[in-house]
Amino acid sequence: MMTFQANAALHKYFLAGMLTFLGSPALADTFPLPPPGTDVVGDLRVVMARQEDTLLDIARRYNLGYNEITDANPTVDPWLPGAGTPVLLPTQFILPNAPRQGIVLNIATMRMFYYPAPKPGESAVVITHPIGIGKEGWSTPVGTTRIVSKQKDPVWTVPVSIQEEHAKKGEPLPPVVPAGPDNPLGQFAFRLGLPGYLIHGTNKPSGIGMRVSHGCIHLYPEDIARLFDQIPVGVSVQISNQPYLAGWRDGTLYLETHKPLEEDAKVLDGNLTPVVNVIIGASGEKRRDINWRNVIRITRRGGGYPLPISAGSPALEEIMTDLPVVNEPQKAPPPASTVPAHSANAENIDAPSPPAEVAVFDAKQWYVQAGNFKNMDKVHRLTAMLRHLGPPIPALHVAMPGGYRVLAGPFANKNEAQSHQKLIQTRLGIDTFIKPPEITRQVN
Amino acid sequence: MNKQLLKLSPIVLSLGLAACATGGDVDKIRAMAEQAQETASAAQAKADQALSKTATAQSTADQALSKATSAASAADQAMSKANAAQSTADQAMSKADEASRKADQSNEKLDRMFRKSMEK
């Protein structure tokens, strides 16, 4: 047994390194299926954050979950990365140790791998997306099952236990939630052979990469929209829990380590044995050619992306400084509010996901004042959080003597403002008050 | 020198009065007295000069002492002010640390609430 501690030291190396610029961003969700004996797909990249970005925005643009982007960038504030900050994109994956067929879900890494059966004349691919999984106490079950049905615009019949849970939180749910923007199932759902468990979309996309469900699997709305037509009923679903993955690419063995789920942490935290077992299982006859120093360093940092552990592999610092940089357009994509809630389909899902709604101040409208700060960081943090709630709440900040006011809105009337006031107070635990229409100078 | 002058004066007087004394003797004695007088005056002058220098030196020393005392006092005051400033700076630093800690806690709480709000 060895004791590990969080180590973010390597992250600084790519901050200082000179990096190669790539031409344009690309969604890293579909890869050619590597031949047997090769297990690593994709590549690590770096993107420079823009002023308006949060790590959640960047994660969604590059098909990553909250856990992946934050674990790979432990020194970056998720809400205020800052313009020009290099952000590591962990868009390289070791395929889970499972048959490469149907759907494979790795709940430890919070990622789905779908191996569609190739059509005649087509090459085999693997499609991968980040997922949200069951929270502690409602863990997503591990095992093998199948897709037994699928449904567009699902209606959610809320189990009594969940109704009771929501009532305790002050957010009571009706027994049946109709399809629409307030439906937590989103627009598409696959029913699994495990009774009561679904793979579905979400009306809280910022929760992808978090433990947020009652055992169901969540996908970004744009991801499940794409998969809905692709995945046929009857496809096998393998649900596994593999925080440590080892696999080959070009004669080099890679190791990818993730934080174990909370309920597994007591057994796995600080225990090298499971990591060594995974490496031995993957290395076979070449187990003597392992750089164990790299193994220990990678396991300690647990960044959630593959790094080489074969003898003679470059030093980790060297890898981090040589990563290619994605050259993004400087202007942010249009706000989410311009995309109708039910328009997700194959035509619009290839566009980078927009940040949450950006509001424009209108003195004639109703607002909810969510904060009053001198510190601009706090202003940006709260504004960003409101814009990333589910469903997102439009938010802006206005100048006032001695500071800034964070406003949620605009809302058409007092009732609408009041319902959002309650929602903000319940979800973020902050005091708010209704701000009736008046003239205020806008800052941004 | 003055004592010698006093000792010579009775001799000059007694020789001047004595009938047996020659004019040459008296002149000789007078010359000796006058030389003694001059020597005494010169000595007095030197003594006065020395006294004056001593007084000047004393005055300079007094002034220097006064200045040194003032400087020491000023240094004490400066040290006291520096200590007070250091204490204020320490307090300010402590308050800044506390404010930063509270801000971090506030951010962590908000972040925790946000993640909780993402639950279905």
Coordinates of C-alpha atoms in Angstrom, one line a residue, chain A residues 66 79 135 166 184 200 204 206-207 210 212 214 381 385 388-389 427-429, chain B residues 99 102-104 106-120:
Chain A
Y66 CA -17.2 18.6 -15.8
W79 CA -15.9 29.7 -13.4
K135 CA -25.3 10.1 -7.1
H166 CA -37.7 16.9 -4.0
P184 CA -35.2 16.3 -16.5
H200 CA -31.6 10.0 -21.4
K204 CA -29.2 20.5 -16.8
S206 CA -23.8 21.4 -16.9
G207 CA -24.4 18.3 -14.7
M210 CA -21.2 14.9 -12.3
V212 CA -26.4 13.9 -10.4
H214 CA -30.9 8.5 -9.3
R381 CA -18.8 33.8 -10.9
M385 CA -23.5 30.1 -12.4
H388 CA -25.5 27.5 -16.3
L389 CA -28.3 26.4 -14.0
R427 CA -30.6 26.1 -5.8
L428 CA -27.8 28.4 -4.9
G429 CA -28.8 29.2 -1.3
Chain B
A99 CA -11.2 37.8 4.0
K102 CA -14.0 33.6 3.8
A103 CA -14.1 34.4 0.1
D104 CA -12.8 30.9 -0.7
S106 CA -18.1 31.4 0.0
N107 CA -16.9 30.4 -3.4
E108 CA -16.7 26.7 -2.3
K109 CA -20.2 26.9 -0.8
L110 CA -21.6 28.5 -4.0
D111 CA -19.8 25.9 -6.1
R112 CA -21.1 23.1 -3.9
M113 CA -24.7 24.5 -4.1
F114 CA -24.4 24.7 -7.9
R115 CA -23.2 21.1 -8.2
K116 CA -26.0 20.0 -5.9
S117 CA -28.5 22.0 -8.1
M118 CA -27.5 19.8 -11.1
E119 CA -29.0 16.8 -9.4
K120 CA -32.1 15.5 -11.1

